[in-house]
PDB file of C-alpha atoms in Angstrom:
ATOM      1  CA  UNK K   1      -2.393  -4.518 -12.186  1.00  0.00           C
ATOM      2  CA  UNK K   2       0.916  -4.436 -10.364  1.00  0.00           C
ATOM      3  CA  UNK K   3       2.334  -7.741  -9.108  1.00  0.00           C
ATOM      4  CA  UNK K   4       0.890  -8.767  -5.744  1.00  0.00           C
ATOM      5  CA  UNK K   5       2.691 -10.302  -2.775  1.00  0.00           C
ATOM      6  CA  UNK K   6       1.417 -11.297   0.645  1.00  0.00           C
ATOM      7  CA  UNK K   7       2.967 -10.586   4.016  1.00  0.00           C
ATOM      8  CA  UNK K   8       3.463 -14.060   5.499  1.00  0.00           C
ATOM      9  CA  UNK K   9       2.475 -12.705   8.918  1.00  0.00           C
ATOM     10  CA  UNK K  10      -1.078 -12.859   7.545  1.00  0.00           C
ATOM     11  CA  UNK K  11      -0.895 -16.693   7.513  1.00  0.00           C
ATOM     12  CA  UNK K  12       1.762 -17.119  10.198  1.00  0.00           C
ATOM     13  CA  UNK K  13       0.259 -20.145  11.936  1.00  0.00           C
ATOM     14  CA  UNK K  14       0.003 -22.038   8.646  1.00  0.00           C
ATOM     15  CA  UNK K  15       3.578 -21.027   7.786  1.00  0.00           C
ATOM     16  CA  UNK K  16       4.848 -22.145  11.183  1.00  0.00           C
ATOM     17  CA  UNK K  17       3.168 -25.535  10.771  1.00  0.00           C
ATOM     18  CA  UNK K  18       4.257 -26.111   7.140  1.00  0.00           C
ATOM     19  CA  UNK K  19       6.056 -23.271   5.406  1.00  0.00           C
ATOM     20  CA  UNK K  20       6.389 -25.000   2.037  1.00  0.00           C
ATOM     21  CA  UNK K  21       2.746 -26.017   2.087  1.00  0.00           C
ATOM     22  CA  UNK K  22       1.654 -22.463   2.933  1.00  0.00           C
ATOM     23  CA  UNK K  23       3.806 -21.009   0.140  1.00  0.00           C
ATOM     24  CA  UNK K  24       2.437 -23.521  -2.357  1.00  0.00           C
ATOM     25  CA  UNK K  25      -1.123 -22.546  -1.411  1.00  0.00           C
ATOM     26  CA  UNK K  26      -0.256 -18.848  -1.754  1.00  0.00           C
ATOM     27  CA  UNK K  27       1.160 -19.451  -5.212  1.00  0.00           C
ATOM     28  CA  UNK K  28      -1.893 -21.492  -6.242  1.00  0.00           C
ATOM     29  CA  UNK K  29      -4.151 -18.603  -5.197  1.00  0.00           C
ATOM     30  CA  UNK K  30      -2.394 -16.322  -7.679  1.00  0.00           C
ATOM     31  CA  UNK K  31       0.080 -14.370  -5.571  1.00  0.00           C
ATOM     32  CA  UNK K  32       3.330 -13.380  -7.277  1.00  0.00           C
ATOM     33  CA  UNK K  33       5.577 -12.918  -4.265  1.00  0.00           C
ATOM     34  CA  UNK K  34       5.978 -12.999  -0.507  1.00  0.00           C
ATOM     35  CA  UNK K  35       7.151 -10.702   2.236  1.00  0.00           C
ATOM     36  CA  UNK K  36       8.651 -12.625   5.120  1.00  0.00           C
ATOM     37  CA  UNK K  37       8.279 -12.002   8.846  1.00  0.00           C
ATOM     38  CA  UNK K  38      10.657 -14.596  10.275  1.00  0.00           C
ATOM     39  CA  UNK K  39      12.228 -17.647   8.640  1.00  0.00           C
ATOM     40  CA  UNK K  40      10.537 -20.364  10.720  1.00  0.00           C
ATOM     41  CA  UNK K  41      13.797 -22.133  11.501  1.00  0.00           C
ATOM     42  CA  UNK K  42      14.911 -22.490   7.876  1.00  0.00           C
ATOM     43  CA  UNK K  43      18.302 -21.437   6.557  1.00  0.00           C
ATOM     44  CA  UNK K  44      18.340 -18.584   4.022  1.00  0.00           C
ATOM     45  CA  UNK K  45      19.538 -20.914   1.247  1.00  0.00           C
ATOM     46  CA  UNK K  46      16.585 -23.228   1.922  1.00  0.00           C
ATOM     47  CA  UNK K  47      14.106 -20.334   1.766  1.00  0.00           C
ATOM     48  CA  UNK K  48      15.657 -19.123  -1.494  1.00  0.00           C
ATOM     49  CA  UNK K  49      15.413 -22.601  -3.031  1.00  0.00           C
ATOM     50  CA  UNK K  50      11.851 -23.049  -1.801  1.00  0.00           C
ATOM     51  CA  UNK K  51      10.716 -19.797  -3.411  1.00  0.00           C
ATOM     52  CA  UNK K  52      12.471 -20.641  -6.680  1.00  0.00           C
ATOM     53  CA  UNK K  53      10.916 -24.115  -6.819  1.00  0.00           C
ATOM     54  CA  UNK K  54       7.413 -22.814  -6.049  1.00  0.00           C
ATOM     55  CA  UNK K  55       7.706 -19.770  -8.301  1.00  0.00           C
ATOM     56  CA  UNK K  56       7.281 -16.980  -5.774  1.00  0.00           C
ATOM     57  CA  UNK K  57       9.442 -13.855  -5.630  1.00  0.00           C
ATOM     58  CA  UNK K  58      11.001 -13.440  -2.146  1.00  0.00           C
ATOM     59  CA  UNK K  59      10.335  -9.735  -2.394  1.00  0.00           C
ATOM     60  CA  UNK K  60      10.990  -8.406   1.058  1.00  0.00           C
ATOM     61  CA  UNK K  61      11.095  -9.050   4.783  1.00  0.00           C
ATOM     62  CA  UNK K  62       9.960  -7.389   7.962  1.00  0.00           C
ATOM     63  CA  UNK K  63      12.919  -7.638  10.343  1.00  0.00           C
ATOM     64  CA  UNK K  64      12.664  -6.616  14.022  1.00  0.00           C
ATOM     65  CA  UNK K  65      14.201  -3.196  14.546  1.00  0.00           C
ATOM     66  CA  UNK K  66      16.332  -4.165  17.560  1.00  0.00           C
ATOM     67  CA  UNK K  67      17.680  -7.247  15.774  1.00  0.00           C
ATOM     68  CA  UNK K  68      18.873  -5.138  12.858  1.00  0.00           C
ATOM     69  CA  UNK K  69      20.421  -2.481  15.095  1.00  0.00           C
ATOM     70  CA  UNK K  70      22.270  -5.084  17.181  1.00  0.00           C
ATOM     71  CA  UNK K  71      23.976  -6.709  14.180  1.00  0.00           C
ATOM     72  CA  UNK K  72      23.150  -4.894  10.919  1.00  0.00           C
ATOM     73  CA  UNK K  73      25.389  -6.802   8.513  1.00  0.00           C
ATOM     74  CA  UNK K  74      24.918 -10.154  10.233  1.00  0.00           C
ATOM     75  CA  UNK K  75      21.132  -9.996  10.287  1.00  0.00           C
ATOM     76  CA  UNK K  76      20.625  -8.371   6.892  1.00  0.00           C
ATOM     77  CA  UNK K  77      22.953 -10.719   4.993  1.00  0.00           C
ATOM     78  CA  UNK K  78      20.462 -13.562   5.510  1.00  0.00           C
ATOM     79  CA  UNK K  79      17.828 -11.640   3.569  1.00  0.00           C
ATOM     80  CA  UNK K  80      20.292 -10.707   0.854  1.00  0.00           C
ATOM     81  CA  UNK K  81      21.085 -14.410   0.508  1.00  0.00           C
ATOM     82  CA  UNK K  82      17.385 -15.200   0.128  1.00  0.00           C
ATOM     83  CA  UNK K  83      17.234 -12.647  -2.681  1.00  0.00           C
ATOM     84  CA  UNK K  84      15.043 -10.028  -1.002  1.00  0.00           C
ATOM     85  CA  UNK K  85      14.979  -6.680  -2.742  1.00  0.00           C
ATOM     86  CA  UNK K  86      13.752  -4.906   0.390  1.00  0.00           C
ATOM     87  CA  UNK K  87      13.969  -5.140   4.175  1.00  0.00           C
ATOM     88  CA  UNK K  88      11.619  -3.128   6.364  1.00  0.00           C
ATOM     89  CA  UNK K  89      11.553  -1.702   9.854  1.00  0.00           C
ATOM     90  CA  UNK K  90       8.156  -3.193  10.702  1.00  0.00           C
ATOM     91  CA  UNK K  91       7.116  -1.770  14.071  1.00  0.00           C
ATOM     92  CA  UNK K  92       8.335   0.425  16.907  1.00  0.00           C
ATOM     93  CA  UNK K  93       7.847  -0.554  20.540  1.00  0.00           C
ATOM     94  CA  UNK K  94       6.559   2.261  22.811  1.00  0.00           C
ATOM     95  CA  UNK K  95       9.960   3.505  23.979  1.00  0.00           C
ATOM     96  CA  UNK K  96      10.968   4.198  20.354  1.00  0.00           C
ATOM     97  CA  UNK K  97       7.859   5.980  19.155  1.00  0.00           C
ATOM     98  CA  UNK K  98       7.265   9.665  18.464  1.00  0.00           C
ATOM     99  CA  UNK K  99       6.816  11.539  21.719  1.00  0.00           C
ATOM    100  CA  UNK K 100       9.714   9.715  23.365  1.00  0.00           C
ATOM    101  CA  UNK K 101      13.435  10.382  23.408  1.00  0.00           C
ATOM    102  CA  UNK K 102      13.890   7.105  21.553  1.00  0.00           C
ATOM    103  CA  UNK K 103      12.421   8.345  18.283  1.00  0.00           C
ATOM    104  CA  UNK K 104      15.434  10.541  17.469  1.00  0.00           C
ATOM    105  CA  UNK K 105      17.599   7.435  17.770  1.00  0.00           C
ATOM    106  CA  UNK K 106      15.263   5.569  15.387  1.00  0.00           C
ATOM    107  CA  UNK K 107      15.785   8.297  12.783  1.00  0.00           C
ATOM    108  CA  UNK K 108      19.551   8.074  13.273  1.00  0.00           C
ATOM    109  CA  UNK K 109      19.530   4.282  13.105  1.00  0.00           C
ATOM    110  CA  UNK K 110      17.340   4.254   9.987  1.00  0.00           C
ATOM    111  CA  UNK K 111      20.116   6.036   8.093  1.00  0.00           C
ATOM    112  CA  UNK K 112      22.672   3.550   9.427  1.00  0.00           C
ATOM    113  CA  UNK K 113      20.504   0.562   8.516  1.00  0.00           C
ATOM    114  CA  UNK K 114      19.786   2.035   5.109  1.00  0.00           C
ATOM    115  CA  UNK K 115      23.513   2.116   4.398  1.00  0.00           C
ATOM    116  CA  UNK K 116      23.946  -1.460   5.621  1.00  0.00           C
ATOM    117  CA  UNK K 117      21.079  -2.676   3.422  1.00  0.00           C
ATOM    118  CA  UNK K 118      22.398  -0.758   0.417  1.00  0.00           C
ATOM    119  CA  UNK K 119      25.845  -2.336   0.786  1.00  0.00           C
ATOM    120  CA  UNK K 120      24.125  -5.745   0.504  1.00  0.00           C
ATOM    121  CA  UNK K 121      22.158  -4.740  -2.597  1.00  0.00           C
ATOM    122  CA  UNK K 122      18.849  -4.167  -0.807  1.00  0.00           C
ATOM    123  CA  UNK K 123      16.683  -1.145  -0.007  1.00  0.00           C
ATOM    124  CA  UNK K 124      15.467  -0.277   3.486  1.00  0.00           C
ATOM    125  CA  UNK K 125      11.763   0.506   3.903  1.00  0.00           C
ATOM    126  CA  UNK K 126       9.782   1.839   6.840  1.00  0.00           C
ATOM    127  CA  UNK K 127       6.392   0.238   7.538  1.00  0.00           C
ATOM    128  CA  UNK K 128       4.186   2.661   9.446  1.00  0.00           C
ATOM    129  CA  UNK K 129       1.343   2.234  11.897  1.00  0.00           C
ATOM    130  CA  UNK K 130      -0.854   5.104  13.080  1.00  0.00           C
ATOM    131  CA  UNK K 131       1.363   6.388  15.897  1.00  0.00           C
ATOM    132  CA  UNK K 132       3.747   8.013  13.392  1.00  0.00           C
ATOM    133  CA  UNK K 133       0.934  10.450  12.583  1.00  0.00           C
ATOM    134  CA  UNK K 134       1.741  12.351  15.750  1.00  0.00           C
ATOM    135  CA  UNK K 135       3.034  15.848  15.054  1.00  0.00           C
ATOM    136  CA  UNK K 136       6.603  16.929  15.782  1.00  0.00           C
ATOM    137  CA  UNK K 137       6.362  20.669  15.315  1.00  0.00           C
ATOM    138  CA  UNK K 138       4.259  21.134  12.187  1.00  0.00           C
ATOM    139  CA  UNK K 139       5.077  17.766  10.611  1.00  0.00           C
ATOM    140  CA  UNK K 140       3.977  14.223  11.226  1.00  0.00           C
ATOM    141  CA  UNK K 141       6.724  12.119  12.810  1.00  0.00           C
ATOM    142  CA  UNK K 142       6.596   9.905   9.701  1.00  0.00           C
ATOM    143  CA  UNK K 143       7.390  12.932   7.563  1.00  0.00           C
ATOM    144  CA  UNK K 144      10.223  13.954   9.893  1.00  0.00           C
ATOM    145  CA  UNK K 145      11.710  10.480   9.382  1.00  0.00           C
ATOM    146  CA  UNK K 146      11.466  10.661   5.587  1.00  0.00           C
ATOM    147  CA  UNK K 147      12.621  14.291   5.439  1.00  0.00           C
ATOM    148  CA  UNK K 148      15.663  13.560   7.623  1.00  0.00           C
ATOM    149  CA  UNK K 149      16.881  10.273   6.119  1.00  0.00           C
ATOM    150  CA  UNK K 150      17.825  10.601   2.467  1.00  0.00           C
ATOM    151  CA  UNK K 151      15.712   8.922  -0.166  1.00  0.00           C
ATOM    152  CA  UNK K 152      18.618   6.794  -1.375  1.00  0.00           C
ATOM    153  CA  UNK K 153      18.819   5.163   2.082  1.00  0.00           C
ATOM    154  CA  UNK K 154      15.145   4.868   3.041  1.00  0.00           C
ATOM    155  CA  UNK K 155      11.976   4.429   1.024  1.00  0.00           C
ATOM    156  CA  UNK K 156       8.359   4.108   2.098  1.00  0.00           C
ATOM    157  CA  UNK K 157       6.234   1.049   2.719  1.00  0.00           C
ATOM    158  CA  UNK K 158       2.997   2.843   3.405  1.00  0.00           C
ATOM    159  CA  UNK K 159       0.450   0.712   5.230  1.00  0.00           C
ATOM    160  CA  UNK K 160      -2.783   2.116   3.874  1.00  0.00           C
ATOM    161  CA  UNK K 161      -4.916   0.886   6.783  1.00  0.00           C
ATOM    162  CA  UNK K 162      -2.813   2.724   9.344  1.00  0.00           C
ATOM    163  CA  UNK K 163      -2.536   5.811   7.112  1.00  0.00           C
ATOM    164  CA  UNK K 164      -6.323   6.094   7.197  1.00  0.00           C
ATOM    165  CA  UNK K 165      -6.570   5.310  10.914  1.00  0.00           C
ATOM    166  CA  UNK K 166      -3.906   7.987  11.411  1.00  0.00           C
ATOM    167  CA  UNK K 167      -6.188  10.566   9.802  1.00  0.00           C
ATOM    168  CA  UNK K 168      -4.967  10.806   6.196  1.00  0.00           C
ATOM    169  CA  UNK K 169      -6.565   9.736   2.931  1.00  0.00           C
ATOM    170  CA  UNK K 170      -4.506   6.746   1.731  1.00  0.00           C
ATOM    171  CA  UNK K 171      -4.485   7.385  -2.026  1.00  0.00           C
ATOM    172  CA  UNK K 172      -3.403  11.012  -1.591  1.00  0.00           C
ATOM    173  CA  UNK K 173      -0.755  10.035   0.941  1.00  0.00           C
ATOM    174  CA  UNK K 174       0.705   7.395  -1.386  1.00  0.00           C
ATOM    175  CA  UNK K 175       0.926  10.009  -4.151  1.00  0.00           C
ATOM    176  CA  UNK K 176       2.750  12.336  -1.750  1.00  0.00           C
ATOM    177  CA  UNK K 177       5.679   9.905  -1.930  1.00  0.00           C
ATOM    178  CA  UNK K 178       5.744   9.471  -5.694  1.00  0.00           C
ATOM    179  CA  UNK K 179       9.113   8.050  -6.669  1.00  0.00           C
ATOM    180  CA  UNK K 180       9.780   6.895  -3.106  1.00  0.00           C
ATOM    181  CA  UNK K 181       7.008   4.293  -2.761  1.00  0.00           C
ATOM    182  CA  UNK K 182       8.237   1.042  -4.347  1.00  0.00           C
ATOM    183  CA  UNK K 183       5.996  -1.155  -2.197  1.00  0.00           C
ATOM    184  CA  UNK K 184       2.509  -0.359  -0.858  1.00  0.00           C
ATOM    185  CA  UNK K 185       0.683  -2.391   1.788  1.00  0.00           C
ATOM    186  CA  UNK K 186      -2.965  -3.041   0.974  1.00  0.00           C
ATOM    187  CA  UNK K 187      -4.847  -3.545   4.212  1.00  0.00           C
ATOM    188  CA  UNK K 188      -8.581  -3.268   4.715  1.00  0.00           C
ATOM    189  CA  UNK K 189     -10.601  -2.947   7.894  1.00  0.00           C
ATOM    190  CA  UNK K 190     -14.015  -2.240   9.351  1.00  0.00           C
ATOM    191  CA  UNK K 191     -14.953  -0.135  12.349  1.00  0.00           C
ATOM    192  CA  UNK K 192     -13.072   2.856  13.659  1.00  0.00           C
ATOM    193  CA  UNK K 193      -9.973   3.848  15.581  1.00  0.00           C
ATOM    194  CA  UNK K 194     -10.138   2.563  19.121  1.00  0.00           C
ATOM    195  CA  UNK K 195      -8.033   2.082  22.207  1.00  0.00           C
ATOM    196  CA  UNK K 196      -8.091  -1.698  21.855  1.00  0.00           C
ATOM    197  CA  UNK K 197      -7.299  -2.145  18.154  1.00  0.00           C
ATOM    198  CA  UNK K 198      -3.664  -3.040  18.835  1.00  0.00           C
ATOM    199  CA  UNK K 199      -4.857  -6.152  20.634  1.00  0.00           C
ATOM    200  CA  UNK K 200      -5.462  -7.469  17.104  1.00  0.00           C
ATOM    201  CA  UNK K 201      -1.713  -7.473  16.495  1.00  0.00           C
ATOM    202  CA  UNK K 202      -0.929  -8.957  19.897  1.00  0.00           C
ATOM    203  CA  UNK K 203      -0.524  -5.772  21.964  1.00  0.00           C
ATOM    204  CA  UNK K 204      -2.551  -5.751  25.174  1.00  0.00           C
ATOM    205  CA  UNK K 205      -4.485  -2.629  26.144  1.00  0.00           C
ATOM    206  CA  UNK K 206      -6.853  -1.387  28.809  1.00  0.00           C
ATOM    207  CA  UNK K 207     -10.482  -2.504  28.838  1.00  0.00           C
ATOM    208  CA  UNK K 208     -12.255  -1.085  25.805  1.00  0.00           C
ATOM    209  CA  UNK K 209     -14.757   1.733  26.112  1.00  0.00           C
ATOM    210  CA  UNK K 210     -18.410   0.899  25.543  1.00  0.00           C
ATOM    211  CA  UNK K 211     -18.830   3.550  22.810  1.00  0.00           C
ATOM    212  CA  UNK K 212     -16.007   2.245  20.620  1.00  0.00           C
ATOM    213  CA  UNK K 213     -16.901   0.862  17.214  1.00  0.00           C
ATOM    214  CA  UNK K 214     -15.422  -2.629  16.924  1.00  0.00           C
ATOM    215  CA  UNK K 215     -12.268  -2.546  14.816  1.00  0.00           C
ATOM    216  CA  UNK K 216     -11.376  -5.579  12.737  1.00  0.00           C
ATOM    217  CA  UNK K 217      -9.057  -6.300   9.862  1.00  0.00           C
ATOM    218  CA  UNK K 218     -10.783  -7.506   6.698  1.00  0.00           C
ATOM    219  CA  UNK K 219      -9.767  -9.171   3.442  1.00  0.00           C
ATOM    220  CA  UNK K 220      -8.840  -6.580   0.820  1.00  0.00           C
ATOM    221  CA  UNK K 221     -12.006  -5.225  -0.796  1.00  0.00           C
ATOM    222  CA  UNK K 222     -14.272  -6.171   2.107  1.00  0.00           C
ATOM    223  CA  UNK K 223     -13.783  -3.157   4.374  1.00  0.00           C
ATOM    224  CA  UNK K 224     -13.946   0.620   4.291  1.00  0.00           C
ATOM    225  CA  UNK K 225     -10.974   1.292   1.995  1.00  0.00           C
ATOM    226  CA  UNK K 226     -11.348   2.582  -1.570  1.00  0.00           C
ATOM    227  CA  UNK K 227      -8.975  -0.017  -2.990  1.00  0.00           C
ATOM    228  CA  UNK K 228      -9.287   0.954  -6.685  1.00  0.00           C
ATOM    229  CA  UNK K 229      -8.234   4.505  -5.764  1.00  0.00           C
ATOM    230  CA  UNK K 230      -5.324   3.246  -3.646  1.00  0.00           C
ATOM    231  CA  UNK K 231      -4.127   0.920  -6.412  1.00  0.00           C
ATOM    232  CA  UNK K 232      -4.340   3.714  -9.005  1.00  0.00           C
ATOM    233  CA  UNK K 233      -2.393   6.000  -6.672  1.00  0.00           C
ATOM    234  CA  UNK K 234       0.239   3.279  -6.169  1.00  0.00           C
ATOM    235  CA  UNK K 235       0.661   2.954  -9.932  1.00  0.00           C
ATOM    236  CA  UNK K 236       0.851   6.742 -10.325  1.00  0.00           C
ATOM    237  CA  UNK K 237       3.460   6.913  -7.540  1.00  0.00           C
ATOM    238  CA  UNK K 238       5.700   4.443  -9.364  1.00  0.00           C
ATOM    239  CA  UNK K 239       5.199   1.464  -7.059  1.00  0.00           C
ATOM    240  CA  UNK K 240       6.492  -1.858  -8.320  1.00  0.00           C
ATOM    241  CA  UNK K 241       4.545  -4.108  -5.948  1.00  0.00           C
ATOM    242  CA  UNK K 242       1.402  -4.304  -3.836  1.00  0.00           C
ATOM    243  CA  UNK K 243       1.458  -6.390  -0.654  1.00  0.00           C
ATOM    244  CA  UNK K 244      -1.654  -7.823   0.992  1.00  0.00           C
ATOM    245  CA  UNK K 245      -1.552  -7.891   4.779  1.00  0.00           C
ATOM    246  CA  UNK K 246      -4.262  -8.932   7.233  1.00  0.00           C
ATOM    247  CA  UNK K 247      -3.076  -9.108  10.827  1.00  0.00           C
ATOM    248  CA  UNK K 248      -5.995 -11.217  12.042  1.00  0.00           C
ATOM    249  CA  UNK K 249      -8.649 -13.189  10.146  1.00  0.00           C
ATOM    250  CA  UNK K 250     -12.295 -12.103  10.257  1.00  0.00           C
ATOM    251  CA  UNK K 251     -15.718 -12.778   8.739  1.00  0.00           C
ATOM    252  CA  UNK K 252     -15.584 -16.333  10.078  1.00  0.00           C
ATOM    253  CA  UNK K 253     -12.758 -17.232   7.694  1.00  0.00           C
ATOM    254  CA  UNK K 254      -9.366 -18.828   8.276  1.00  0.00           C
ATOM    255  CA  UNK K 255      -6.207 -16.818   7.495  1.00  0.00           C
ATOM    256  CA  UNK K 256      -5.708 -18.716   4.230  1.00  0.00           C
ATOM    257  CA  UNK K 257      -9.350 -18.170   3.263  1.00  0.00           C
ATOM    258  CA  UNK K 258      -8.906 -14.440   3.940  1.00  0.00           C
ATOM    259  CA  UNK K 259      -5.773 -14.445   1.768  1.00  0.00           C
ATOM    260  CA  UNK K 260      -7.731 -16.118  -1.018  1.00  0.00           C
ATOM    261  CA  UNK K 261     -10.583 -13.612  -0.715  1.00  0.00           C
ATOM    262  CA  UNK K 262      -8.096 -10.723  -0.971  1.00  0.00           C
ATOM    263  CA  UNK K 263      -6.382 -12.001  -4.112  1.00  0.00           C
ATOM    264  CA  UNK K 264      -9.753 -12.956  -5.622  1.00  0.00           C
ATOM    265  CA  UNK K 265     -10.981  -9.403  -5.187  1.00  0.00           C
ATOM    266  CA  UNK K 266      -7.785  -7.891  -6.599  1.00  0.00           C
ATOM    267  CA  UNK K 267      -7.800 -10.205  -9.637  1.00  0.00           C
ATOM    268  CA  UNK K 268     -11.421  -9.196 -10.301  1.00  0.00           C
ATOM    269  CA  UNK K 269     -10.558  -5.516 -10.751  1.00  0.00           C
TER     270      UNK K 269
END
């Protein structure tokens, strides 16, 4: 099994209340590393020391796109100081998505940010949702991004939940980027694609339709995903890490209990 990290966004309330305590619990569960989404008021040197003392690899970080574009070197140097190997564009707001004029600028900026990350000894990743599976000509927008920006400046962080919601089979799609997929997001879910599913990551939508199947994120191994196939594909594609992410808890569990269920399942394979 590849080493396993967790995206701290999964336990963000616990991290905000007591970051060290949350990291210690993550380590005790059996996780090998963490992917940050914010530094909770700590200085980079403090985060680096905390991870070293606890024994977690500060693998990567999701950094808001506009923050990076506004001050590439200034923002990214904090993550280099922490020791992150990767920084990721985590999410695009509507005016930047495929189908808008803003997406061409995202592609241009990804190359620029990739250079800035590389100069600091890190690799830029792109973390997809489902909206990148909109076609531009005969290609998905996600493929246009990866085909346009060179592999030495941008690698994939395929979120396997959103790949499936976007209409592709996750294991096959991970293999498509063999050699360019150093980190793969393991995310499980139940239900189907719906108009309201983005409410689960804090994005408001219109009132849901009565015929929609409820969509909910699940601990890894407790939803619809074929996780053994995805993990095998990740290994075949040359991935170095797997990252657990669960945007909202479910099944009556707390975020930390969901995190423990995910790692328990993965360790059982």
